[in-house]
Amino acid sequence: MDEFDSVLTTSVYNATVISNGSDPDLSKCGQDILDFEPSCAEFLAALGIAGWILLGLATLAFLVLLILFLDTVTYVLKYTQPRHKSTTAIVISVYPVLGLCSYLGLLFQKANLFLDGCAQLYFAICMWQFLTMTLNYFGGESRFVAKMEGSVLPWKGPPCCCWPCCVCPSSEVNKSQIRFVKILVLQHPWVQFVVSVFQITFWLEGWYTHMKVSATNGYIYIYLIATTSFAFGLWAFIVGFKSSLKHLQEFYYVPKIVAFQLCLVFLRLQTIIVNSILVPAGAIPCLPPISPKVFANTLLNSLLLGQLVILSVLARHYYKRPIPDVVTLDSDAGSTENDDSGELIPFGKNVHYNGTIPITSPQDKDDVAPLLNQVITTSPPPYNG
């Protein structure tokens, strides 16, 4: 029996060595290899021809991301109503910016900590902009409350209030609740910025080692602060978009939020699985001089680049479709009102770009004539995919 086990173990070991082209046993990796972070030249030299192929594919993926972004943002800036231009442009920029961080992280392994902080910070900014874009689709806080009249915000949900013991507000939606949601989402980019500054400072001083849990290491404290801020920001963000789903179907809101949320899943969840589970478990091979940590970073950045290309194609498809200016309220019929920005919203402004604006009096004709010209001249071409 012992002889059989020995043969079986040897066979499995040899098969693993052949498939990986090297010895995957982490015990064969000395501390000098585990701590080694190669430069760009050293990294490409260690991978050989595979490294140049990987670099070529990564460059192609990043260029595709850039082209898709430029095409989409050109359409948005040319045809989208003014209230949506800036927020939409920032939201769709999340794909090339995260792609840039992944591309540089693939080449410059020593800069991965800094680039990961940049990616997390920019995504936090885009979360705030996506919430702002959502409120702009309604026409502001006042119109959001009017549209949600008689309903309650879906406070119960992950990651903060998914337990039965959570006590959540049961009153109808009001402006105070909307502003509370905005504050929770807005705090995240600010906290992430401060945390990133301390993280890089501690790392340069030798007080920060990634994934090392120790009372004298800054990692655990920075991780707890950043995670707490992220949890509250994500909770408020989920409350905001869940309450908006059924009211913003004509804005293609569901596919837009799916494409955005999947960025979060790929950016954070993949990293947690690989760095916190697979690397400590020894599932990531050691290929001297490439350590499991460098191998994991290469895997994560390569995966994220490919995933971002797919999400960017999906986002382009829906952000290039014509949408109304704001949602229509029951009180909009034959009336005008001011949104939270002080801009006048006539009834006819809530239609898809067909130039149809109801006129009920001579005064209305004078008021809407400039608007009619604007709508006609900015009407987007038919979408062909």
PDB file of N, CA and C in Angstrom, residues 114-173:
ATOM      1  N   PHE A 114       0.376  50.674  -5.976  1.00  0.00           N
ATOM      2  CA  PHE A 114      -0.060  52.019  -6.345  1.00  0.00           C
ATOM      3  C   PHE A 114      -1.185  51.968  -7.381  1.00  0.00           C
ATOM      4  N   LEU A 115      -1.028  51.119  -8.402  1.00  0.00           N
ATOM      5  CA  LEU A 115      -2.021  51.033  -9.473  1.00  0.00           C
ATOM      6  C   LEU A 115      -3.340  50.454  -8.970  1.00  0.00           C
ATOM      7  N   ASP A 116      -3.275  49.501  -8.043  1.00  0.00           N
ATOM      8  CA  ASP A 116      -4.501  48.962  -7.468  1.00  0.00           C
ATOM      9  C   ASP A 116      -5.245  50.029  -6.675  1.00  0.00           C
ATOM     10  N   GLY A 117      -4.499  50.857  -5.936  1.00  0.00           N
ATOM     11  CA  GLY A 117      -5.127  51.964  -5.213  1.00  0.00           C
ATOM     12  C   GLY A 117      -5.777  52.961  -6.154  1.00  0.00           C
ATOM     13  N   CYS A 118      -5.126  53.242  -7.286  1.00  0.00           N
ATOM     14  CA  CYS A 118      -5.703  54.158  -8.284  1.00  0.00           C
ATOM     15  C   CYS A 118      -6.995  53.580  -8.859  1.00  0.00           C
ATOM     16  N   ALA A 119      -6.988  52.282  -9.150  1.00  0.00           N
ATOM     17  CA  ALA A 119      -8.180  51.647  -9.713  1.00  0.00           C
ATOM     18  C   ALA A 119      -9.344  51.681  -8.726  1.00  0.00           C
ATOM     19  N   GLN A 120      -9.054  51.385  -7.457  1.00  0.00           N
ATOM     20  CA  GLN A 120     -10.106  51.403  -6.438  1.00  0.00           C
ATOM     21  C   GLN A 120     -10.663  52.811  -6.260  1.00  0.00           C
ATOM     22  N   LEU A 121      -9.782  53.790  -6.269  1.00  0.00           N
ATOM     23  CA  LEU A 121     -10.218  55.179  -6.088  1.00  0.00           C
ATOM     24  C   LEU A 121     -11.075  55.638  -7.257  1.00  0.00           C
ATOM     25  N   TYR A 122     -10.647  55.329  -8.485  1.00  0.00           N
ATOM     26  CA  TYR A 122     -11.421  55.801  -9.638  1.00  0.00           C
ATOM     27  C   TYR A 122     -12.775  55.111  -9.715  1.00  0.00           C
ATOM     28  N   PHE A 123     -12.816  53.837  -9.337  1.00  0.00           N
ATOM     29  CA  PHE A 123     -14.113  53.170  -9.345  1.00  0.00           C
ATOM     30  C   PHE A 123     -15.046  53.789  -8.304  1.00  0.00           C
ATOM     31  N   ALA A 124     -14.500  54.195  -7.144  1.00  0.00           N
ATOM     32  CA  ALA A 124     -15.317  54.857  -6.125  1.00  0.00           C
ATOM     33  C   ALA A 124     -15.881  56.172  -6.654  1.00  0.00           C
ATOM     34  N   ILE A 125     -15.063  56.925  -7.412  1.00  0.00           N
ATOM     35  CA  ILE A 125     -15.544  58.171  -8.018  1.00  0.00           C
ATOM     36  C   ILE A 125     -16.661  57.877  -9.013  1.00  0.00           C
ATOM     37  N   CYS A 126     -16.502  56.819  -9.796  1.00  0.00           N
ATOM     38  CA  CYS A 126     -17.518  56.471 -10.792  1.00  0.00           C
ATOM     39  C   CYS A 126     -18.803  55.975 -10.138  1.00  0.00           C
ATOM     40  N   MET A 127     -18.714  55.353  -8.964  1.00  0.00           N
ATOM     41  CA  MET A 127     -19.926  54.979  -8.229  1.00  0.00           C
ATOM     42  C   MET A 127     -20.745  56.222  -7.898  1.00  0.00           C
ATOM     43  N   TRP A 128     -20.080  57.262  -7.441  1.00  0.00           N
ATOM     44  CA  TRP A 128     -20.768  58.521  -7.121  1.00  0.00           C
ATOM     45  C   TRP A 128     -21.376  59.131  -8.381  1.00  0.00           C
ATOM     46  N   GLN A 129     -20.631  59.107  -9.482  1.00  0.00           N
ATOM     47  CA  GLN A 129     -21.132  59.675 -10.722  1.00  0.00           C
ATOM     48  C   GLN A 129     -22.313  58.868 -11.269  1.00  0.00           C
ATOM     49  N   PHE A 130     -22.299  57.550 -11.081  1.00  0.00           N
ATOM     50  CA  PHE A 130     -23.412  56.737 -11.550  1.00  0.00           C
ATOM     51  C   PHE A 130     -24.676  57.065 -10.753  1.00  0.00           C
ATOM     52  N   LEU A 131     -24.537  57.270  -9.441  1.00  0.00           N
ATOM     53  CA  LEU A 131     -25.691  57.669  -8.639  1.00  0.00           C
ATOM     54  C   LEU A 131     -26.202  59.037  -9.077  1.00  0.00           C
ATOM     55  N   THR A 132     -25.289  59.961  -9.355  1.00  0.00           N
ATOM     56  CA  THR A 132     -25.680  61.288  -9.841  1.00  0.00           C
ATOM     57  C   THR A 132     -26.398  61.183 -11.178  1.00  0.00           C
ATOM     58  N   MET A 133     -25.882  60.326 -12.066  1.00  0.00           N
ATOM     59  CA  MET A 133     -26.527  60.113 -13.355  1.00  0.00           C
ATOM     60  C   MET A 133     -27.932  59.550 -13.175  1.00  0.00           C
ATOM     61  N   THR A 134     -28.101  58.656 -12.209  1.00  0.00           N
ATOM     62  CA  THR A 134     -29.414  58.079 -11.927  1.00  0.00           C
ATOM     63  C   THR A 134     -30.402  59.159 -11.500  1.00  0.00           C
ATOM     64  N   LEU A 135     -29.989  60.018 -10.591  1.00  0.00           N
ATOM     65  CA  LEU A 135     -30.864  61.103 -10.142  1.00  0.00           C
ATOM     66  C   LEU A 135     -31.155  62.080 -11.281  1.00  0.00           C
ATOM     67  N   ASN A 136     -30.172  62.294 -12.160  1.00  0.00           N
ATOM     68  CA  ASN A 136     -30.397  63.168 -13.311  1.00  0.00           C
ATOM     69  C   ASN A 136     -31.432  62.581 -14.265  1.00  0.00           C
ATOM     70  N   TYR A 137     -31.479  61.262 -14.368  1.00  0.00           N
ATOM     71  CA  TYR A 137     -32.507  60.630 -15.197  1.00  0.00           C
ATOM     72  C   TYR A 137     -33.909  60.960 -14.674  1.00  0.00           C
ATOM     73  N   PHE A 138     -34.028  61.106 -13.360  1.00  0.00           N
ATOM     74  CA  PHE A 138     -35.316  61.484 -12.777  1.00  0.00           C
ATOM     75  C   PHE A 138     -35.569  62.985 -12.900  1.00  0.00           C
ATOM     76  N   GLY A 139     -34.495  63.779 -13.024  1.00  0.00           N
ATOM     77  CA  GLY A 139     -34.638  65.226 -13.073  1.00  0.00           C
ATOM     78  C   GLY A 139     -34.283  65.895 -11.773  1.00  0.00           C
ATOM     79  N   GLY A 140     -33.660  65.165 -10.847  1.00  0.00           N
ATOM     80  CA  GLY A 140     -33.264  65.725  -9.570  1.00  0.00           C
ATOM     81  C   GLY A 140     -33.950  65.049  -8.399  1.00  0.00           C
ATOM     82  N   GLU A 141     -33.574  65.458  -7.201  1.00  0.00           N
ATOM     83  CA  GLU A 141     -34.107  64.850  -5.984  1.00  0.00           C
ATOM     84  C   GLU A 141     -35.617  65.022  -5.862  1.00  0.00           C
ATOM     85  N   SER A 142     -36.108  66.214  -6.174  1.00  0.00           N
ATOM     86  CA  SER A 142     -37.548  66.489  -6.016  1.00  0.00           C
ATOM     87  C   SER A 142     -38.386  65.573  -6.900  1.00  0.00           C
ATOM     88  N   ARG A 143     -37.968  65.412  -8.142  1.00  0.00           N
ATOM     89  CA  ARG A 143     -38.714  64.560  -9.054  1.00  0.00           C
ATOM     90  C   ARG A 143     -38.532  63.079  -8.702  1.00  0.00           C
ATOM     91  N   PHE A 144     -37.395  62.721  -8.143  1.00  0.00           N
ATOM     92  CA  PHE A 144     -37.205  61.344  -7.676  1.00  0.00           C
ATOM     93  C   PHE A 144     -38.211  61.021  -6.572  1.00  0.00           C
ATOM     94  N   VAL A 145     -38.325  61.938  -5.604  1.00  0.00           N
ATOM     95  CA  VAL A 145     -39.286  61.734  -4.511  1.00  0.00           C
ATOM     96  C   VAL A 145     -40.711  61.688  -5.047  1.00  0.00           C
ATOM     97  N   ALA A 146     -41.020  62.579  -6.020  1.00  0.00           N
ATOM     98  CA  ALA A 146     -42.366  62.593  -6.595  1.00  0.00           C
ATOM     99  C   ALA A 146     -42.670  61.288  -7.332  1.00  0.00           C
ATOM    100  N   LYS A 147     -41.694  60.769  -8.048  1.00  0.00           N
ATOM    101  CA  LYS A 147     -41.894  59.521  -8.789  1.00  0.00           C
ATOM    102  C   LYS A 147     -42.046  58.338  -7.836  1.00  0.00           C
ATOM    103  N   MET A 148     -41.358  58.385  -6.688  1.00  0.00           N
ATOM    104  CA  MET A 148     -41.400  57.286  -5.709  1.00  0.00           C
ATOM    105  C   MET A 148     -42.521  57.471  -4.678  1.00  0.00           C
ATOM    106  N   GLU A 149     -43.400  58.415  -4.908  1.00  0.00           N
ATOM    107  CA  GLU A 149     -44.437  58.728  -3.923  1.00  0.00           C
ATOM    108  C   GLU A 149     -45.199  57.467  -3.507  1.00  0.00           C
ATOM    109  N   GLY A 150     -45.282  57.273  -2.185  1.00  0.00           N
ATOM    110  CA  GLY A 150     -45.993  56.126  -1.632  1.00  0.00           C
ATOM    111  C   GLY A 150     -45.152  54.874  -1.474  1.00  0.00           C
ATOM    112  N   SER A 151     -43.869  54.920  -1.889  1.00  0.00           N
ATOM    113  CA  SER A 151     -43.004  53.738  -1.786  1.00  0.00           C
ATOM    114  C   SER A 151     -41.917  53.953  -0.732  1.00  0.00           C
ATOM    115  N   VAL A 152     -41.274  52.866  -0.362  1.00  0.00           N
ATOM    116  CA  VAL A 152     -40.204  52.891   0.643  1.00  0.00           C
ATOM    117  C   VAL A 152     -38.912  52.423  -0.017  1.00  0.00           C
ATOM    118  N   LEU A 153     -37.815  53.079   0.288  1.00  0.00           N
ATOM    119  CA  LEU A 153     -36.531  52.674  -0.270  1.00  0.00           C
ATOM    120  C   LEU A 153     -36.158  51.269   0.212  1.00  0.00           C
ATOM    121  N   PRO A 154     -35.547  50.449  -0.639  1.00  0.00           N
ATOM    122  CA  PRO A 154     -35.189  49.075  -0.267  1.00  0.00           C
ATOM    123  C   PRO A 154     -33.923  49.027   0.598  1.00  0.00           C
ATOM    124  N   TRP A 155     -34.068  49.423   1.867  1.00  0.00           N
ATOM    125  CA  TRP A 155     -32.911  49.496   2.753  1.00  0.00           C
ATOM    126  C   TRP A 155     -32.328  48.119   3.067  1.00  0.00           C
ATOM    127  N   LYS A 156     -33.186  47.120   3.184  1.00  0.00           N
ATOM    128  CA  LYS A 156     -32.698  45.782   3.537  1.00  0.00           C
ATOM    129  C   LYS A 156     -31.979  45.157   2.349  1.00  0.00           C
ATOM    130  N   GLY A 157     -30.712  44.910   2.522  1.00  0.00           N
ATOM    131  CA  GLY A 157     -29.932  44.313   1.450  1.00  0.00           C
ATOM    132  C   GLY A 157     -28.457  44.313   1.797  1.00  0.00           C
ATOM    133  N   PRO A 158     -27.658  43.608   1.024  1.00  0.00           N
ATOM    134  CA  PRO A 158     -26.224  43.541   1.288  1.00  0.00           C
ATOM    135  C   PRO A 158     -25.556  44.874   0.960  1.00  0.00           C
ATOM    136  N   PRO A 159     -24.369  45.100   1.543  1.00  0.00           N
ATOM    137  CA  PRO A 159     -23.697  44.230   2.511  1.00  0.00           C
ATOM    138  C   PRO A 159     -23.945  44.593   3.969  1.00  0.00           C
ATOM    139  N   CYS A 160     -24.714  45.647   4.245  1.00  0.00           N
ATOM    140  CA  CYS A 160     -24.844  46.122   5.627  1.00  0.00           C
ATOM    141  C   CYS A 160     -26.133  45.694   6.306  1.00  0.00           C
ATOM    142  N   CYS A 161     -27.215  45.541   5.562  1.00  0.00           N
ATOM    143  CA  CYS A 161     -28.520  45.275   6.184  1.00  0.00           C
ATOM    144  C   CYS A 161     -29.173  44.036   5.584  1.00  0.00           C
ATOM    145  N   CYS A 162     -28.423  42.944   5.517  1.00  0.00           N
ATOM    146  CA  CYS A 162     -28.976  41.706   4.981  1.00  0.00           C
ATOM    147  C   CYS A 162     -29.361  40.735   6.092  1.00  0.00           C
ATOM    148  N   TRP A 163     -29.324  41.188   7.351  1.00  0.00           N
ATOM    149  CA  TRP A 163     -29.670  40.327   8.490  1.00  0.00           C
ATOM    150  C   TRP A 163     -31.094  40.622   8.957  1.00  0.00           C
ATOM    151  N   PRO A 164     -31.814  39.611   9.444  1.00  0.00           N
ATOM    152  CA  PRO A 164     -33.197  39.829   9.910  1.00  0.00           C
ATOM    153  C   PRO A 164     -33.293  40.825  11.058  1.00  0.00           C
ATOM    154  N   CYS A 165     -32.212  40.956  11.835  1.00  0.00           N
ATOM    155  CA  CYS A 165     -32.249  41.844  12.995  1.00  0.00           C
ATOM    156  C   CYS A 165     -32.072  43.316  12.626  1.00  0.00           C
ATOM    157  N   CYS A 166     -31.786  43.610  11.376  1.00  0.00           N
ATOM    158  CA  CYS A 166     -31.582  44.997  10.966  1.00  0.00           C
ATOM    159  C   CYS A 166     -32.899  45.771  11.030  1.00  0.00           C
ATOM    160  N   VAL A 167     -32.845  46.937  11.653  1.00  0.00           N
ATOM    161  CA  VAL A 167     -34.010  47.819  11.735  1.00  0.00           C
ATOM    162  C   VAL A 167     -33.814  48.944  10.716  1.00  0.00           C
ATOM    163  N   CYS A 168     -34.658  48.978   9.703  1.00  0.00           N
ATOM    164  CA  CYS A 168     -34.522  49.951   8.616  1.00  0.00           C
ATOM    165  C   CYS A 168     -35.712  50.901   8.608  1.00  0.00           C
ATOM    166  N   PRO A 169     -35.533  52.112   8.067  1.00  0.00           N
ATOM    167  CA  PRO A 169     -36.652  53.066   7.992  1.00  0.00           C
ATOM    168  C   PRO A 169     -37.816  52.486   7.204  1.00  0.00           C
ATOM    169  N   SER A 170     -39.023  52.727   7.709  1.00  0.00           N
ATOM    170  CA  SER A 170     -40.229  52.236   7.027  1.00  0.00           C
ATOM    171  C   SER A 170     -41.086  53.373   6.494  1.00  0.00           C
ATOM    172  N   SER A 171     -40.598  54.602   6.638  1.00  0.00           N
ATOM    173  CA  SER A 171     -41.360  55.751   6.152  1.00  0.00           C
ATOM    174  C   SER A 171     -41.194  55.905   4.648  1.00  0.00           C
ATOM    175  N   GLU A 172     -42.113  56.649   4.036  1.00  0.00           N
ATOM    176  CA  GLU A 172     -42.038  56.879   2.595  1.00  0.00           C
ATOM    177  C   GLU A 172     -40.770  57.661   2.256  1.00  0.00           C
ATOM    178  N   VAL A 173     -40.325  57.469   1.031  1.00  0.00           N
ATOM    179  CA  VAL A 173     -39.107  58.119   0.588  1.00  0.00           C
ATOM    180  C   VAL A 173     -39.250  59.633   0.652  1.00  0.00           C
TER     181      VAL A 173
END
